[in-house]
PDB file of C-alpha atoms and ligand atoms in Angstrom:
ATOM      1  CA  MET A   1      -0.044  -0.084  -0.047  1.00 63.00           C
ATOM      2  CA  ALA A   2       1.222   3.510  -0.966  1.00 74.00           C
ATOM      3  CA  ILE A   3       2.472   5.761   2.282  1.00 81.00           C
ATOM      4  CA  LYS A   4       0.411   8.403   2.886  1.00 79.00           C
ATOM      5  CA  LYS A   5       1.873  11.884   2.310  1.00 89.00           C
ATOM      6  CA  ILE A   6       0.935  14.454   5.259  1.00 94.00           C
ATOM      7  CA  THR A   7       0.610  18.170   5.196  1.00 97.00           C
ATOM      8  CA  PRO A   8       3.148  20.447   7.133  1.00 98.00           C
ATOM      9  CA  LYS A   9       0.380  21.073   9.621  1.00 98.00           C
ATOM     10  CA  GLU A  10      -0.363  17.402  10.426  1.00 98.00           C
ATOM     11  CA  ALA A  11       3.388  16.602  11.032  1.00 98.00           C
ATOM     12  CA  LEU A  12       3.966  19.838  13.092  1.00 98.00           C
ATOM     13  CA  VAL A  13       1.415  18.696  15.590  1.00 98.00           C
ATOM     14  CA  VAL A  14       3.166  15.304  16.128  1.00 98.00           C
ATOM     15  CA  ALA A  15       6.885  16.856  15.953  1.00 98.00           C
ATOM     16  CA  ILE A  16       5.650  19.182  18.801  1.00 98.00           C
ATOM     17  CA  LYS A  17       3.890  16.495  20.841  1.00 98.00           C
ATOM     18  CA  ALA A  18       7.716  14.347  20.362  1.00 98.00           C
ATOM     19  CA  THR A  19      10.027  16.836  21.219  1.00 98.00           C
ATOM     20  CA  ARG A  20       7.726  18.096  24.364  1.00 98.00           C
ATOM     21  CA  LEU A  21       7.960  14.544  25.622  1.00 98.00           C
ATOM     22  CA  ALA A  22      11.608  14.103  25.275  1.00 98.00           C
ATOM     23  CA  GLY A  23      11.851  17.444  27.151  1.00 98.00           C
ATOM     24  CA  ASP A  24       9.679  16.284  30.135  1.00 98.00           C
ATOM     25  CA  ILE A  25      12.177  12.989  30.549  1.00 98.00           C
ATOM     26  CA  MET A  26      15.075  15.448  30.325  1.00 98.00           C
ATOM     27  CA  ASN A  27      13.788  17.527  33.040  1.00 97.00           C
ATOM     28  CA  LYS A  28      12.733  14.284  35.052  1.00 97.00           C
ATOM     29  CA  TYR A  29      16.345  12.955  34.787  1.00 96.00           C
ATOM     30  CA  SER A  30      18.218  16.055  35.187  1.00 90.00           C
ATOM     31  CA  SER A  31      18.067  15.317  38.850  1.00 87.00           C
ATOM     32  CA  ARG A  32      18.583  11.836  38.860  1.00 90.00           C
ATOM     33  CA  GLU A  33      21.446   9.300  38.188  1.00 92.00           C
ATOM     34  CA  TYR A  34      21.674   7.811  35.072  1.00 94.00           C
ATOM     35  CA  ALA A  35      24.353   5.983  32.856  1.00 91.00           C
ATOM     36  CA  ILE A  36      26.731   7.833  30.396  1.00 94.00           C
ATOM     37  CA  LYS A  37      28.843   6.038  27.741  1.00 93.00           C
ATOM     38  CA  ASN A  38      31.220   6.967  24.936  1.00 94.00           C
ATOM     39  CA  LYS A  39      30.447   6.356  21.726  1.00 91.00           C
ATOM     40  CA  ALA A  40      33.929   7.669  20.774  1.00 92.00           C
ATOM     41  CA  PRO A  41      36.500   9.845  22.336  1.00 92.00           C
ATOM     42  CA  LYS A  42      34.559  12.870  23.345  1.00 93.00           C
ATOM     43  CA  ASP A  43      31.422  11.815  22.217  1.00 90.00           C
ATOM     44  CA  LEU A  44      29.011  10.627  24.871  1.00 89.00           C
ATOM     45  CA  VAL A  45      25.626   8.927  25.137  1.00 92.00           C
ATOM     46  CA  THR A  46      23.305   8.716  28.090  1.00 94.00           C
ATOM     47  CA  GLU A  47      20.406   6.695  28.919  1.00 96.00           C
ATOM     48  CA  VAL A  48      18.374   9.340  28.652  1.00 98.00           C
ATOM     49  CA  ASP A  49      19.158  10.043  25.004  1.00 97.00           C
ATOM     50  CA  ILE A  50      17.947   6.488  24.461  1.00 97.00           C
ATOM     51  CA  LYS A  51      14.616   7.256  26.445  1.00 97.00           C
ATOM     52  CA  CYS A  52      14.066  10.442  24.634  1.00 98.00           C
ATOM     53  CA  GLU A  53      14.510   8.757  21.191  1.00 97.00           C
ATOM     54  CA  GLN A  54      12.165   6.136  22.378  1.00 96.00           C
ATOM     55  CA  VAL A  55       9.462   8.299  23.124  1.00 98.00           C
ATOM     56  CA  ILE A  56       9.629  10.166  19.979  1.00 98.00           C
ATOM     57  CA  LYS A  57       9.967   7.459  17.971  1.00 96.00           C
ATOM     58  CA  GLU A  58       6.669   6.047  19.766  1.00 96.00           C
ATOM     59  CA  ALA A  59       4.797   9.166  19.288  1.00 98.00           C
ATOM     60  CA  ILE A  60       5.647   9.407  15.434  1.00 96.00           C
ATOM     61  CA  TYR A  61       4.789   5.467  14.787  1.00 94.00           C
ATOM     62  CA  GLU A  62       1.718   5.920  16.947  1.00 96.00           C
ATOM     63  CA  VAL A  63       0.157   8.185  14.137  1.00 96.00           C
ATOM     64  CA  PHE A  64       2.291   7.106  11.034  1.00 94.00           C
ATOM     65  CA  PRO A  65       3.308   3.582  11.478  1.00 92.00           C
ATOM     66  CA  ASP A  66       4.691   3.254   7.705  1.00 91.00           C
ATOM     67  CA  HIS A  67       6.522   6.530   8.189  1.00 93.00           C
ATOM     68  CA  GLY A  68      10.595   6.316   8.278  1.00 93.00           C
ATOM     69  CA  VAL A  69      12.656   7.634  11.021  1.00 94.00           C
ATOM     70  CA  LEU A  70      16.464   8.700  10.934  1.00 94.00           C
ATOM     71  CA  ALA A  71      17.343   8.975  14.318  1.00 95.00           C
ATOM     72  CA  GLU A  72      20.776   9.604  15.831  1.00 94.00           C
ATOM     73  CA  GLU A  73      20.985   6.907  18.262  1.00 94.00           C
ATOM     74  CA  GLY A  74      20.026   3.749  16.774  1.00 84.00           C
ATOM     75  CA  GLY A  75      18.233   4.634  13.264  1.00 58.00           C
ATOM     76  CA  GLY A  76      14.314   3.902  12.645  1.00 59.00           C
ATOM     77  CA  ARG A  77      12.285   1.032  12.285  1.00 65.00           C
ATOM     78  CA  ASN A  78      12.308   1.528   8.797  1.00 64.00           C
ATOM     79  CA  MET A  79      14.369   3.769   6.458  1.00 67.00           C
ATOM     80  CA  GLU A  80      11.463   4.877   4.204  1.00 70.00           C
ATOM     81  CA  LYS A  81      12.833   8.128   2.501  1.00 77.00           C
ATOM     82  CA  LEU A  82       9.817   9.244   0.903  1.00 89.00           C
ATOM     83  CA  CYS A  83       8.051  10.238   4.299  1.00 94.00           C
ATOM     84  CA  ARG A  84      10.627  10.372   6.856  1.00 94.00           C
ATOM     85  CA  TRP A  85      11.270  11.978  10.134  1.00 96.00           C
ATOM     86  CA  ILE A  86      14.634  13.233  11.283  1.00 96.00           C
ATOM     87  CA  VAL A  87      15.548  13.055  14.972  1.00 97.00           C
ATOM     88  CA  ASP A  88      17.881  14.231  17.375  1.00 98.00           C
ATOM     89  CA  PRO A  89      16.639  13.316  21.017  1.00 98.00           C
ATOM     90  CA  ILE A  90      19.161  15.315  22.792  1.00 98.00           C
ATOM     91  CA  ASP A  91      21.127  17.887  21.091  1.00 98.00           C
ATOM     92  CA  GLY A  92      23.582  18.996  23.624  1.00 98.00           C
ATOM     93  CA  THR A  93      24.530  15.878  25.134  1.00 98.00           C
ATOM     94  CA  THR A  94      27.727  17.141  26.487  1.00 97.00           C
ATOM     95  CA  ASN A  95      25.881  19.897  28.187  1.00 97.00           C
ATOM     96  CA  PHE A  96      23.277  17.718  29.661  1.00 98.00           C
ATOM     97  CA  ALA A  97      25.755  15.101  31.093  1.00 96.00           C
ATOM     98  CA  HIS A  98      27.288  18.139  32.664  1.00 96.00           C
ATOM     99  CA  GLY A  99      24.448  20.057  34.006  1.00 96.00           C
ATOM    100  CA  PHE A 100      24.907  22.895  31.621  1.00 97.00           C
ATOM    101  CA  PRO A 101      21.719  24.253  30.880  1.00 98.00           C
ATOM    102  CA  MET A 102      21.778  24.363  26.859  1.00 98.00           C
ATOM    103  CA  PHE A 103      20.347  21.333  25.450  1.00 98.00           C
ATOM    104  CA  CYS A 104      16.998  20.301  23.661  1.00 98.00           C
ATOM    105  CA  SER A 105      14.901  17.804  21.654  1.00 98.00           C
ATOM    106  CA  SER A 106      14.674  18.298  17.671  1.00 98.00           C
ATOM    107  CA  VAL A 107      12.250  16.575  15.328  1.00 98.00           C
ATOM    108  CA  ALA A 108      11.810  17.371  11.613  1.00 98.00           C
ATOM    109  CA  TYR A 109       9.364  15.673   9.040  1.00 98.00           C
ATOM    110  CA  GLU A 110      11.139  15.403   5.434  1.00 97.00           C
ATOM    111  CA  GLU A 111       8.968  14.484   2.048  1.00 95.00           C
ATOM    112  CA  GLU A 112      10.900  13.281  -0.830  1.00 90.00           C
ATOM    113  CA  GLY A 113      14.038  15.143   0.245  1.00 90.00           C
ATOM    114  CA  GLN A 114      12.338  18.696   1.613  1.00 96.00           C
ATOM    115  CA  VAL A 115      11.530  19.667   5.087  1.00 98.00           C
ATOM    116  CA  LEU A 116       7.982  20.368   5.684  1.00 98.00           C
ATOM    117  CA  ALA A 117       7.939  21.075   9.731  1.00 98.00           C
ATOM    118  CA  GLY A 118      10.339  21.263  12.213  1.00 98.00           C
ATOM    119  CA  ALA A 119      10.258  21.374  16.139  1.00 99.00           C
ATOM    120  CA  ILE A 120      12.759  22.005  18.731  1.00 99.00           C
ATOM    121  CA  TYR A 121      12.087  22.186  22.351  1.00 99.00           C
ATOM    122  CA  ASP A 122      14.456  23.880  25.058  1.00 98.00           C
ATOM    123  CA  PRO A 123      13.095  22.015  28.255  1.00 98.00           C
ATOM    124  CA  VAL A 124      15.160  24.043  30.635  1.00 98.00           C
ATOM    125  CA  ARG A 125      13.789  27.685  29.392  1.00 98.00           C
ATOM    126  CA  ASP A 126      10.335  25.825  28.339  1.00 98.00           C
ATOM    127  CA  GLU A 127      11.069  27.233  24.945  1.00 98.00           C
ATOM    128  CA  LEU A 128       9.383  25.651  21.600  1.00 99.00           C
ATOM    129  CA  PHE A 129      10.515  26.848  18.326  1.00 99.00           C
ATOM    130  CA  THR A 130       8.476  25.606  15.369  1.00 99.00           C
ATOM    131  CA  ALA A 131       8.127  26.121  11.739  1.00 99.00           C
ATOM    132  CA  THR A 132       6.331  24.726   8.579  1.00 98.00           C
ATOM    133  CA  LEU A 133       7.289  25.262   5.054  1.00 98.00           C
ATOM    134  CA  GLY A 134       5.797  28.493   3.923  1.00 98.00           C
ATOM    135  CA  GLY A 135       4.010  29.134   7.310  1.00 98.00           C
ATOM    136  CA  GLY A 136       6.671  31.035   9.239  1.00 98.00           C
ATOM    137  CA  SER A 137       8.685  30.341  12.402  1.00 98.00           C
ATOM    138  CA  TYR A 138       7.560  30.574  15.751  1.00 99.00           C
ATOM    139  CA  LEU A 139       8.700  30.762  19.644  1.00 98.00           C
ATOM    140  CA  ASN A 140       6.087  29.985  21.849  1.00 98.00           C
ATOM    141  CA  SER A 141       3.327  30.504  19.278  1.00 98.00           C
ATOM    142  CA  ARG A 142       4.658  33.870  18.702  1.00 98.00           C
ATOM    143  CA  PRO A 143       6.294  34.609  15.048  1.00 98.00           C
ATOM    144  CA  ILE A 144      10.179  34.967  15.086  1.00 98.00           C
ATOM    145  CA  VAL A 145      12.316  36.780  12.347  1.00 98.00           C
ATOM    146  CA  VAL A 146      15.925  37.175  12.408  1.00 99.00           C
ATOM    147  CA  SER A 147      17.835  40.382  13.602  1.00 98.00           C
ATOM    148  CA  SER A 148      18.514  43.284  11.294  1.00 98.00           C
ATOM    149  CA  THR A 149      22.210  43.680  12.362  1.00 98.00           C
ATOM    150  CA  ASN A 150      24.047  44.526   9.052  1.00 98.00           C
ATOM    151  CA  ARG A 151      27.862  44.522   9.866  1.00 98.00           C
ATOM    152  CA  LEU A 152      29.969  41.669  11.053  1.00 98.00           C
ATOM    153  CA  ALA A 153      31.684  43.844  13.333  1.00 98.00           C
ATOM    154  CA  GLU A 154      28.649  44.140  15.288  1.00 98.00           C
ATOM    155  CA  SER A 155      27.203  40.585  15.025  1.00 98.00           C
ATOM    156  CA  LEU A 156      27.243  37.865  17.727  1.00 99.00           C
ATOM    157  CA  LEU A 157      27.885  34.591  16.060  1.00 98.00           C
ATOM    158  CA  ALA A 158      27.842  30.963  17.610  1.00 98.00           C
ATOM    159  CA  THR A 159      29.844  27.877  16.116  1.00 98.00           C
ATOM    160  CA  GLY A 160      30.876  24.535  16.977  1.00 98.00           C
ATOM    161  CA  PHE A 161      33.503  22.021  16.943  1.00 97.00           C
ATOM    162  CA  PRO A 162      33.373  18.240  15.874  1.00 93.00           C
ATOM    163  CA  TYR A 163      34.333  15.267  18.391  1.00 92.00           C
ATOM    164  CA  THR A 164      37.266  14.650  15.969  1.00 91.00           C
ATOM    165  CA  ILE A 165      38.527  17.924  16.683  1.00 92.00           C
ATOM    166  CA  THR A 166      42.186  16.531  17.459  1.00 91.00           C
ATOM    167  CA  THR A 167      42.045  14.641  14.426  1.00 91.00           C
ATOM    168  CA  GLU A 168      40.127  16.461  11.659  1.00 90.00           C
ATOM    169  CA  LYS A 169      42.103  18.449   9.163  1.00 88.00           C
ATOM    170  CA  ILE A 170      39.129  20.677   8.856  1.00 89.00           C
ATOM    171  CA  ASN A 171      38.666  21.172  12.929  1.00 95.00           C
ATOM    172  CA  ASN A 172      37.218  24.886  12.486  1.00 97.00           C
ATOM    173  CA  ILE A 173      39.782  26.307  14.676  1.00 96.00           C
ATOM    174  CA  ARG A 174      41.117  28.772  12.319  1.00 97.00           C
ATOM    175  CA  GLU A 175      37.952  29.834  11.267  1.00 97.00           C
ATOM    176  CA  PHE A 176      37.033  30.171  14.782  1.00 98.00           C
ATOM    177  CA  ALA A 177      40.241  32.560  15.322  1.00 97.00           C
ATOM    178  CA  ASP A 178      39.669  34.557  11.954  1.00 97.00           C
ATOM    179  CA  MET A 179      35.840  35.016  12.990  1.00 98.00           C
ATOM    180  CA  SER A 180      36.805  35.973  16.644  1.00 98.00           C
ATOM    181  CA  MET A 181      38.770  38.642  15.432  1.00 97.00           C
ATOM    182  CA  GLU A 182      36.258  40.050  12.868  1.00 98.00           C
ATOM    183  CA  ALA A 183      32.861  39.711  14.751  1.00 98.00           C
ATOM    184  CA  GLN A 184      31.804  41.207  17.809  1.00 98.00           C
ATOM    185  CA  ALA A 185      31.837  37.930  19.606  1.00 98.00           C
ATOM    186  CA  VAL A 186      31.609  34.244  18.778  1.00 98.00           C
ATOM    187  CA  ARG A 187      29.963  31.929  21.350  1.00 98.00           C
ATOM    188  CA  ARG A 188      30.160  28.155  21.647  1.00 98.00           C
ATOM    189  CA  PRO A 189      27.095  27.395  23.337  1.00 98.00           C
ATOM    190  CA  GLY A 190      26.932  23.394  22.251  1.00 98.00           C
ATOM    191  CA  ALA A 191      23.720  22.397  21.025  1.00 98.00           C
ATOM    192  CA  ALA A 192      23.713  23.308  17.038  1.00 98.00           C
ATOM    193  CA  ALA A 193      19.821  22.985  16.773  1.00 98.00           C
ATOM    194  CA  LEU A 194      19.413  25.778  19.452  1.00 98.00           C
ATOM    195  CA  ASP A 195      21.888  27.915  17.935  1.00 98.00           C
ATOM    196  CA  LEU A 196      20.063  27.882  14.765  1.00 99.00           C
ATOM    197  CA  CYS A 197      16.986  28.649  16.683  1.00 99.00           C
ATOM    198  CA  TYR A 198      18.884  31.945  18.172  1.00 99.00           C
ATOM    199  CA  VAL A 199      19.470  33.036  14.769  1.00 99.00           C
ATOM    200  CA  ALA A 200      15.916  32.521  13.950  1.00 99.00           C
ATOM    201  CA  CYS A 201      14.613  34.319  16.527  1.00 99.00           C
ATOM    202  CA  GLY A 202      17.500  37.363  16.493  1.00 98.00           C
ATOM    203  CA  ARG A 203      19.573  36.425  19.753  1.00 98.00           C
ATOM    204  CA  LEU A 204      22.446  35.716  17.397  1.00 99.00           C
ATOM    205  CA  ASP A 205      23.188  37.036  14.098  1.00 99.00           C
ATOM    206  CA  GLY A 206      24.935  34.124  12.543  1.00 98.00           C
ATOM    207  CA  PHE A 207      25.950  30.456  13.143  1.00 98.00           C
ATOM    208  CA  TRP A 208      28.385  28.432  11.468  1.00 98.00           C
ATOM    209  CA  GLU A 209      29.852  24.704  11.731  1.00 98.00           C
ATOM    210  CA  PHE A 210      31.740  22.101   9.462  1.00 96.00           C
ATOM    211  CA  HIS A 211      31.120  18.670  10.812  1.00 94.00           C
ATOM    212  CA  LEU A 212      26.865  18.209  11.381  1.00 97.00           C
ATOM    213  CA  GLN A 213      24.686  15.388  10.905  1.00 96.00           C
ATOM    214  CA  PRO A 214      20.997  16.081   9.444  1.00 96.00           C
ATOM    215  CA  TRP A 215      19.448  15.386  12.584  1.00 97.00           C
ATOM    216  CA  ASP A 216      21.377  18.357  14.093  1.00 98.00           C
ATOM    217  CA  VAL A 217      20.170  20.898  11.497  1.00 98.00           C
ATOM    218  CA  ALA A 218      17.034  19.446   9.816  1.00 98.00           C
ATOM    219  CA  ALA A 219      14.316  21.174  11.911  1.00 98.00           C
ATOM    220  CA  GLY A 220      16.658  24.125  12.577  1.00 98.00           C
ATOM    221  CA  VAL A 221      17.326  24.940   9.152  1.00 98.00           C
ATOM    222  CA  LEU A 222      13.524  25.362   8.037  1.00 98.00           C
ATOM    223  CA  ILE A 223      13.066  27.563  11.665  1.00 99.00           C
ATOM    224  CA  VAL A 224      15.821  29.889  10.418  1.00 98.00           C
ATOM    225  CA  GLN A 225      14.665  29.808   6.793  1.00 98.00           C
ATOM    226  CA  GLU A 226      11.169  30.503   7.687  1.00 98.00           C
ATOM    227  CA  ALA A 227      12.121  33.256   9.985  1.00 99.00           C
ATOM    228  CA  GLY A 228      13.939  35.163   6.889  1.00 98.00           C
ATOM    229  CA  GLY A 229      17.291  34.086   7.537  1.00 98.00           C
ATOM    230  CA  ALA A 230      19.779  32.725   4.918  1.00 98.00           C
ATOM    231  CA  VAL A 231      21.346  29.084   5.092  1.00 98.00           C
ATOM    232  CA  THR A 232      23.905  27.871   2.872  1.00 98.00           C
ATOM    233  CA  ASP A 233      27.336  25.546   3.108  1.00 97.00           C
ATOM    234  CA  ASP A 234      30.648  27.600   3.321  1.00 95.00           C
ATOM    235  CA  LYS A 235      30.964  27.780  -0.666  1.00 95.00           C
ATOM    236  CA  ARG A 236      27.720  29.758  -1.030  1.00 94.00           C
ATOM    237  CA  GLN A 237      25.833  26.727  -2.419  1.00 96.00           C
ATOM    238  CA  PRO A 238      22.220  25.933  -1.135  1.00 96.00           C
ATOM    239  CA  ILE A 239      21.974  24.342   2.103  1.00 96.00           C
ATOM    240  CA  ASN A 240      21.918  20.212   1.759  1.00 95.00           C
ATOM    241  CA  ILE A 241      21.188  18.848   5.534  1.00 96.00           C
ATOM    242  CA  TYR A 242      23.315  15.768   4.534  1.00 94.00           C
ATOM    243  CA  LEU A 243      26.460  17.232   3.408  1.00 93.00           C
ATOM    244  CA  ARG A 244      27.833  18.437   7.012  1.00 92.00           C
ATOM    245  CA  LYS A 245      28.533  22.283   6.406  1.00 95.00           C
ATOM    246  CA  ILE A 246      26.345  25.135   7.186  1.00 98.00           C
ATOM    247  CA  VAL A 247      26.572  28.896   7.414  1.00 98.00           C
ATOM    248  CA  ALA A 248      23.344  30.401   8.619  1.00 98.00           C
ATOM    249  CA  SER A 249      22.509  34.336   9.399  1.00 98.00           C
ATOM    250  CA  ASN A 250      20.411  36.760   9.275  1.00 98.00           C
ATOM    251  CA  ASN A 251      21.172  37.415   5.692  1.00 98.00           C
ATOM    252  CA  LYS A 252      22.630  40.709   6.123  1.00 98.00           C
ATOM    253  CA  ILE A 253      25.921  39.626   7.494  1.00 98.00           C
ATOM    254  CA  HIS A 254      25.960  36.253   5.336  1.00 98.00           C
ATOM    255  CA  GLU A 255      28.255  37.579   2.545  1.00 98.00           C
ATOM    256  CA  GLU A 256      30.672  38.895   5.152  1.00 98.00           C
ATOM    257  CA  MET A 257      30.762  35.480   7.233  1.00 98.00           C
ATOM    258  CA  LEU A 258      31.617  33.937   4.189  1.00 98.00           C
ATOM    259  CA  GLN A 259      34.574  35.663   3.145  1.00 98.00           C
ATOM    260  CA  VAL A 260      36.173  35.386   6.699  1.00 98.00           C
ATOM    261  CA  LEU A 261      35.453  31.622   6.453  1.00 97.00           C
ATOM    262  CA  GLY A 262      37.083  31.489   2.787  1.00 95.00           C
ATOM    263  CA  ARG A 263      40.153  32.801   4.349  1.00 92.00           C
ATOM    264  CA  ALA A 264      41.257  29.813   6.448  1.00 82.00           C
TER     265      ALA A 264
HETATM  266  C1  LIG B 301      26.485  18.148  19.232  1.00 72.59           C
HETATM  267  C2  LIG B 301      25.917  19.422  19.296  1.00 72.59           C
HETATM  268  C3  LIG B 301      27.041  20.384  19.168  1.00 72.59           C
HETATM  269  C4  LIG B 301      28.100  20.441  17.828  1.00 72.59           C
HETATM  270  C5  LIG B 301      28.351  18.992  17.446  1.00 72.59           C
HETATM  271  C6  LIG B 301      26.837  17.894  17.520  1.00 72.59           C
HETATM  272  P1  LIG B 301      24.965  16.206  20.144  1.00 72.59           P
HETATM  273  O1  LIG B 301      25.500  17.556  18.663  1.00 72.59           O
HETATM  274  O2  LIG B 301      24.998  19.797  18.315  1.00 72.59           O
HETATM  275  O3  LIG B 301      27.036  21.719  19.471  1.00 72.59           O
HETATM  276  O4  LIG B 301      28.945  21.149  17.956  1.00 72.59           O
HETATM  277  O5  LIG B 301      29.063  19.063  16.371  1.00 72.59           O
HETATM  278  O6  LIG B 301      27.458  16.388  17.410  1.00 72.59           O
HETATM  279  O7  LIG B 301      26.120  15.056  19.966  1.00 72.59           O
HETATM  280  O8  LIG B 301      25.206  16.585  21.510  1.00 72.59           O
HETATM  281  O9  LIG B 301      23.594  15.550  19.736  1.00 72.59           O
HETATM  282 CA1  LIG B 302      23.053  17.016  18.004  1.00 72.59          CA
HETATM  283 CA1  LIG B 303      22.248  14.127  20.152  1.00 72.59          CA
END
C-alpha cells in the first residue's frame, strides 16, 4: 500500500508532541542518576538520550506507522525515504551530562528530500521553536524573525567543533580565530539545533559549523529560513542537510561571514 503523504501542519502536531515528551524526560532525569557511555572519544551517549529517542519514535509511529525515522541513537524501524522523520533526541548531550543548561530535542519531517515541518524544544527554558514550510517560524506560538544587524563587526555569532577535533583537518580552529577577530563576539553554546533557533529569533546574528549531521540541523534550518534568514554551505551553495557544512545568518551579514570563512 502507498505511504500516505501528510501536510506540514499534520507533521508539526506530531513533532511538537514528540519534542515535548523528550523534554519532560530530560527535566525528570536532570536531578537523577543515569548511565553515561562514550560512543567515541569525547562523544557521549546517556541513558536519557536513548529514552528520549524511544518516546519520540513511539509518538511518530503511533500516528504514522509506515513512515521512516532517521534518528541519531539507533536509526529507525524502517528507513523509508519518501516520508521520513529526522530526530535528535538530545542535541547538546555533553551539556546535558554536565548539567550545563543548553540542550534540546529536535524533530523534523521530510517528504521526498524537502523538510516540511520542524520543532525544537528547550526544556530548561520551556521554549518551543517551530516552523512549517511557507508558514513562518514561531517561539512559543509567537512569530519570530531574524535580527537586522548589518555588519559583522556588530554581530554576535555561534559555532561548534566536531568530536573529532583532535584528528580532523578542517576542525574549525582557524575559522574560529579569524571570526573572533572580525565579529563582535563568537560563542560556542554546544547545541547546534538551539544555535539555529537563536539565529531565527535574533538572539544571534549568525552561526556556522563544519561536521554536523542531518539530525543536528534538519528542523533548525527550516526555522531559520522561515524566520527570514539565509542558510548555505561554506561555498554559497544552497544548504543540503546531508552534507555537513552550514552557514546560517540573518541574511545581511551572510556574505561577510562567507568571506572570513573562506580565508582559513
Ligand atoms: C552536537 C551539538 C554540538 C555540535 C556537535 C554536535 P549532540 O550534537 O549539536 O553543538 O558542535 O557537532 O554533534 O552530539 O549533542 O547531539
Ligand atoms: Ca546533535
Ligand atoms: Ca544528540
